[in-house]
PDB file of C-alpha atoms in Angstrom:
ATOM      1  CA  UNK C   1      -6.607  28.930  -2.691  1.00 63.00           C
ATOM      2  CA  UNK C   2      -5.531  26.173  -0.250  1.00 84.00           C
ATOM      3  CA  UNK C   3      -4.232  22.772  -1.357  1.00 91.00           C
ATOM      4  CA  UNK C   4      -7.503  21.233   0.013  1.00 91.00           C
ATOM      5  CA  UNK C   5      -9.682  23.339  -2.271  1.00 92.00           C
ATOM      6  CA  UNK C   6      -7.266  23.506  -5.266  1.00 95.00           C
ATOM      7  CA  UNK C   7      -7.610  19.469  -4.977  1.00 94.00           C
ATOM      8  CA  UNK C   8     -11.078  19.774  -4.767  1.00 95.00           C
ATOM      9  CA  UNK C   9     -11.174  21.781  -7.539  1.00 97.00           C
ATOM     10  CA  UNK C  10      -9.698  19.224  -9.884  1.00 97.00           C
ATOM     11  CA  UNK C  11     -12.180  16.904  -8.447  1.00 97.00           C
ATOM     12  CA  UNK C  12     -15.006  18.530  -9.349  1.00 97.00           C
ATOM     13  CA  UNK C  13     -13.666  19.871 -12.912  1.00 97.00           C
ATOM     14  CA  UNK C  14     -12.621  16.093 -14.051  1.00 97.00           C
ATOM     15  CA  UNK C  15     -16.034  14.784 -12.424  1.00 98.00           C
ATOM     16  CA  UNK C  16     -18.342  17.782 -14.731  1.00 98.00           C
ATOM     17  CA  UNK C  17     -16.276  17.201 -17.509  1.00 97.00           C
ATOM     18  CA  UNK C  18     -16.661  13.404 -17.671  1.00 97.00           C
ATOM     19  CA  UNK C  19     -20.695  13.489 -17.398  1.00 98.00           C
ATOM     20  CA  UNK C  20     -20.636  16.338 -19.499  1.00 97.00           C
ATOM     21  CA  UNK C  21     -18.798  14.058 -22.476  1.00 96.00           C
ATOM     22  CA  UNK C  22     -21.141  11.155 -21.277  1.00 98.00           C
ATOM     23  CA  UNK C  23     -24.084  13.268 -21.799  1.00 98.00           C
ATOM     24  CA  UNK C  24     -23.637  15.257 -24.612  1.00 96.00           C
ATOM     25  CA  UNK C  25     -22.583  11.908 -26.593  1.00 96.00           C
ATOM     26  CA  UNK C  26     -23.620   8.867 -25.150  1.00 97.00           C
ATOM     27  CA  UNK C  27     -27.132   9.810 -23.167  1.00 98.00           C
ATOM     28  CA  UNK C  28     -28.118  12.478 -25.642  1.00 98.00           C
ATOM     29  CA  UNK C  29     -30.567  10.497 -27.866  1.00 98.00           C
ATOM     30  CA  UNK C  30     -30.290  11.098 -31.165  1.00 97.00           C
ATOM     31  CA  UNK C  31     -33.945  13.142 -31.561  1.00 97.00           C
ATOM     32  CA  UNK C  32     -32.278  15.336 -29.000  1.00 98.00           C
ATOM     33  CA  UNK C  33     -29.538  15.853 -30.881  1.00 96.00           C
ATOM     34  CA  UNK C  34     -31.187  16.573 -34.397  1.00 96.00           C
ATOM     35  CA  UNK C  35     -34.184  18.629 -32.846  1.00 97.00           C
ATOM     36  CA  UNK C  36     -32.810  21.053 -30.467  1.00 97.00           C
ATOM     37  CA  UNK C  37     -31.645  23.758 -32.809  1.00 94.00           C
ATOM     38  CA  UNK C  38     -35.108  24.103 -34.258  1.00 95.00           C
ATOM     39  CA  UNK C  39     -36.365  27.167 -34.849  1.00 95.00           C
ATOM     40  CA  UNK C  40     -39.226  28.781 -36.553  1.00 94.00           C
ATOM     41  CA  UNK C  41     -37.893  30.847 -39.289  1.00 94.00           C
ATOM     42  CA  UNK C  42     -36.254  27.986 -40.736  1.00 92.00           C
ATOM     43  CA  UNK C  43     -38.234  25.851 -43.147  1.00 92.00           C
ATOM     44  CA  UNK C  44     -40.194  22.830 -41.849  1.00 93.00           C
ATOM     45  CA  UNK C  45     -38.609  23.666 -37.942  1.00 94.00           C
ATOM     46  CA  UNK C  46     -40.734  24.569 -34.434  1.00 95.00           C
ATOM     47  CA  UNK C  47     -39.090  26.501 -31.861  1.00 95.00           C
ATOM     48  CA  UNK C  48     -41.671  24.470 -29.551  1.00 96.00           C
ATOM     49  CA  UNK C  49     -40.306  21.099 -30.694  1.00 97.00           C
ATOM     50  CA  UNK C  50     -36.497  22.857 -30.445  1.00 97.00           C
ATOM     51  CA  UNK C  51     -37.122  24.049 -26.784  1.00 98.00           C
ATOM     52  CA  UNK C  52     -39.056  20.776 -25.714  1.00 98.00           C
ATOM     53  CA  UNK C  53     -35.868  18.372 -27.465  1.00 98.00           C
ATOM     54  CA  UNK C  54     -33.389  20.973 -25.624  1.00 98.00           C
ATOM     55  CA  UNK C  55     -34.942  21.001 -22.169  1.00 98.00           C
ATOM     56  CA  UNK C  56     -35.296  17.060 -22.572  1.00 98.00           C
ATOM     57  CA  UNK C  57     -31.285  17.298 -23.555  1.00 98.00           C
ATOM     58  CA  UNK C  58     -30.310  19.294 -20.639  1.00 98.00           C
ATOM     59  CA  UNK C  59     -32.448  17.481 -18.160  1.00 98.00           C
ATOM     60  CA  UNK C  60     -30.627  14.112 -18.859  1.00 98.00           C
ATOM     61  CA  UNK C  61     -27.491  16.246 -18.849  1.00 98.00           C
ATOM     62  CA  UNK C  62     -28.084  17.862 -15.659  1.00 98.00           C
ATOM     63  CA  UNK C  63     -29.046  14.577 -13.949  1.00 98.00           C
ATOM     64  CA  UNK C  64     -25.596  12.478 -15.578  1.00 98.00           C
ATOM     65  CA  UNK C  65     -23.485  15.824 -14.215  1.00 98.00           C
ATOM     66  CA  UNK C  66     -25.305  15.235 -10.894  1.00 98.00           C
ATOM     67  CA  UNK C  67     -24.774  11.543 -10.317  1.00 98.00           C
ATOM     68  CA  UNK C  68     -20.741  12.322 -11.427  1.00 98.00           C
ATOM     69  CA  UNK C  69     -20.989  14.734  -8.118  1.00 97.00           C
ATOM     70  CA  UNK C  70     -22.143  12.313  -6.346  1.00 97.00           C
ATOM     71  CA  UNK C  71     -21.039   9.159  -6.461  1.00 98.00           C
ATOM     72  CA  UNK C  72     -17.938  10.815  -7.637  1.00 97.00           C
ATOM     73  CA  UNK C  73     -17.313  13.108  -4.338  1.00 96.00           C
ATOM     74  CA  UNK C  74     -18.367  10.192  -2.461  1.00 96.00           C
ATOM     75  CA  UNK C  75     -15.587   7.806  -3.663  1.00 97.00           C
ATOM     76  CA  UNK C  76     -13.094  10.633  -3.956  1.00 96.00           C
ATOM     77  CA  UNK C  77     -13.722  11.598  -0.090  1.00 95.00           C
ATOM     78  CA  UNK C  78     -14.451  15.045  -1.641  1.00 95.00           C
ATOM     79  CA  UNK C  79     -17.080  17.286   0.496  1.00 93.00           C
ATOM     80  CA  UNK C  80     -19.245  19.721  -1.227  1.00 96.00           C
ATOM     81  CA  UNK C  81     -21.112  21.814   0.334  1.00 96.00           C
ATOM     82  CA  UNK C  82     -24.616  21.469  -1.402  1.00 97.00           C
ATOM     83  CA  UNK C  83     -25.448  25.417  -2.047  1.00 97.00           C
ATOM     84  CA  UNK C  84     -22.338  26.164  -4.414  1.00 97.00           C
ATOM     85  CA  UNK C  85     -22.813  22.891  -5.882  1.00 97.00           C
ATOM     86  CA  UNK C  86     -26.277  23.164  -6.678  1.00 98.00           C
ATOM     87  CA  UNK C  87     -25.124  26.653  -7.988  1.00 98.00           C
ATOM     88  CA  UNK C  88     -22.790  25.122 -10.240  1.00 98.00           C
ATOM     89  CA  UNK C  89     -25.087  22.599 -11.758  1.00 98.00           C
ATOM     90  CA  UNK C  90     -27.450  25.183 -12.461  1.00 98.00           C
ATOM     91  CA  UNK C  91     -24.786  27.755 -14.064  1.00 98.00           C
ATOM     92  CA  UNK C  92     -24.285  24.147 -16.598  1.00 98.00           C
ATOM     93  CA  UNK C  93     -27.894  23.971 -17.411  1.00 98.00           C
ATOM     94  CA  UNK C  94     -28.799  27.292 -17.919  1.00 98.00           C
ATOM     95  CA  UNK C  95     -25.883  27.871 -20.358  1.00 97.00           C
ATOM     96  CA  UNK C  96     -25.764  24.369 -21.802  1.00 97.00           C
ATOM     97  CA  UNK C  97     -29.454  25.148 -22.495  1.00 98.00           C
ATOM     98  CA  UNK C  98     -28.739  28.578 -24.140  1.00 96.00           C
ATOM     99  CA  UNK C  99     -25.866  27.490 -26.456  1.00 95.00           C
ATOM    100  CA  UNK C 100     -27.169  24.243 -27.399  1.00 96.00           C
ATOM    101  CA  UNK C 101     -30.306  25.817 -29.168  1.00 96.00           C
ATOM    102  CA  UNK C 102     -27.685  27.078 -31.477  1.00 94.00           C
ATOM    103  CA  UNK C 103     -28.931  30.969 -32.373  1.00 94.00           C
ATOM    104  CA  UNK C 104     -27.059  32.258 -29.075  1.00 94.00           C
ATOM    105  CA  UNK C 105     -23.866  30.619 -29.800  1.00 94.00           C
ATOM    106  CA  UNK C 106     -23.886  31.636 -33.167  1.00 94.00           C
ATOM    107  CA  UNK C 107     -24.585  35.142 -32.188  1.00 96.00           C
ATOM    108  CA  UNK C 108     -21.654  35.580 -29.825  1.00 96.00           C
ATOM    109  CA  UNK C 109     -19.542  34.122 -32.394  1.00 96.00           C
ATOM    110  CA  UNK C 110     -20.488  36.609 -34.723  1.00 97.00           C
ATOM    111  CA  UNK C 111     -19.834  39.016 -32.139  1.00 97.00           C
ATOM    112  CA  UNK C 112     -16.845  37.673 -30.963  1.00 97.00           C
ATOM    113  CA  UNK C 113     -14.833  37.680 -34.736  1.00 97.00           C
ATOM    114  CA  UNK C 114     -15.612  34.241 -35.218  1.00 96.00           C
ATOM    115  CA  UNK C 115     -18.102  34.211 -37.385  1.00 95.00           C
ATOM    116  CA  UNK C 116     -16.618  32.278 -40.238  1.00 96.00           C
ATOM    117  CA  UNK C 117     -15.357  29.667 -38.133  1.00 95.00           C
ATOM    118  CA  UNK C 118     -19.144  29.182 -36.176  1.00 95.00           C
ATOM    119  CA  UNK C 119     -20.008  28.269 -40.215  1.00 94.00           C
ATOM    120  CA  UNK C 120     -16.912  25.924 -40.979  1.00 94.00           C
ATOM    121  CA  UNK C 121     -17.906  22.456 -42.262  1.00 93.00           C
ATOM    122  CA  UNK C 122     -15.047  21.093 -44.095  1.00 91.00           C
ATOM    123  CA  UNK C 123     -11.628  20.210 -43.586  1.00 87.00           C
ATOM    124  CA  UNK C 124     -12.310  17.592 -41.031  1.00 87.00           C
ATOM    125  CA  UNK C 125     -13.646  20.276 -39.048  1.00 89.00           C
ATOM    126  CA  UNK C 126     -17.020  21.318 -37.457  1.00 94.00           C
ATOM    127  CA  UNK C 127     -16.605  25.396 -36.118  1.00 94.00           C
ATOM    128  CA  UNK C 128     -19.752  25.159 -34.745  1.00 93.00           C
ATOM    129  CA  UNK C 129     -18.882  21.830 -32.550  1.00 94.00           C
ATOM    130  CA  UNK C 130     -15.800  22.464 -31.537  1.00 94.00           C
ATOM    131  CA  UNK C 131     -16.784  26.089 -30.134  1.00 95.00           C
ATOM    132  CA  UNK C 132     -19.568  24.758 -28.211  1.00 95.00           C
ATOM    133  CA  UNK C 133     -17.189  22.143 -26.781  1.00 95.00           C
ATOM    134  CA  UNK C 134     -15.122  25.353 -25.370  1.00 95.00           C
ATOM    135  CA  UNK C 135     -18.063  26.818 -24.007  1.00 95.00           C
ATOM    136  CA  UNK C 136     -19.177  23.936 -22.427  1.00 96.00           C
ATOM    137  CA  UNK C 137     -15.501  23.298 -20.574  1.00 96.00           C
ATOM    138  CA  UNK C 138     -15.013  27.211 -20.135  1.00 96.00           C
ATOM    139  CA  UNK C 139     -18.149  27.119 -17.813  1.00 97.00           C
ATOM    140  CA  UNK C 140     -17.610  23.643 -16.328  1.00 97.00           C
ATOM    141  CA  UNK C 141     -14.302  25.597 -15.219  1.00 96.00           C
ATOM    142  CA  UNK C 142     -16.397  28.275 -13.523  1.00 97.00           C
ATOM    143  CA  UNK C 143     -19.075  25.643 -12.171  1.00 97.00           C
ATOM    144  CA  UNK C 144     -15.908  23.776 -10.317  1.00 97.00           C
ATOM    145  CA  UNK C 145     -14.435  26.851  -8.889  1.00 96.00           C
ATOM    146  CA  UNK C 146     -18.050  27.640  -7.416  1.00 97.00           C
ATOM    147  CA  UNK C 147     -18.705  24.196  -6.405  1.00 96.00           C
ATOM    148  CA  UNK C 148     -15.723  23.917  -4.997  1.00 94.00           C
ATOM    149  CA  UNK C 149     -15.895  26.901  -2.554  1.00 91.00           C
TER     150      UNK C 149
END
């Protein structure tokens, strides 16, 4: 990897990261937030209203991660090519989509040995959260190295 895309690398990375945090916490609204884990086969819960709150959720995500790009890549002096980084912003969405309606993050928990941890809510500690954090940065990580190609 040269210096020039190792740089713009970090860029990218610190720009995704950023919105990501923005979005997730700040322009998520709060019906979002509470909604998008809905599912059917829990009491008084629609998948509908779960996908509709999710897709609402990753569209404002999606556009905040987009404006960080650029505006960010702009000040920065960063080029991007726009295929890899339209790539990139997809690979967030899709996946931010998929573990953010809960059931598939839960499931490769399970999978993964982490089962009890997906389910921990005490000790001033939310399993659940904190792995979807990492999932979210683990593929912001891959989304930089392809936008950054």
């Amino acid at each position: 990897m040269s210096h020039v895309r190792a740089a713009r690398f970090a860029a990218v990375y610190a720009l995704l990261r950023a919105a990501g945090d923005l979005a997730d916490h700040w322009v998520q609204t709060d019906h979002q937030a509470t909604n998008k884990g809905q599912h059917d086969h829990n009491d008084g819960q629609s998948s509908a209203a779960g996908r509709r709150a999710c897709a609402a959720h990753v569209a404002t995500y999606t556009a905040t991660q987009t404006a960080a790009l650029l505006i960010g890549s702009r000040v920065l002096g960063v080029r991007l090519r726009p295929g890899p980084a339209a790539v990139a912003l997809a690979l967030s969405a899709l996946t931010h989509y998929a573990a953010d309606r809960r059931e598939p993050l839960h499931r490769l928990a399970d999978a993964t040995g982490k089962a009890n941890f997906v389910r921990l809510t005490d000790f001033g500690m939310n399993g659940a959260y904190a792995l979807d954090q990492a999932f979210h940065h683990t593929v912001e990580t891959a989304a930089a190295l392809i936008a950054s190609a």
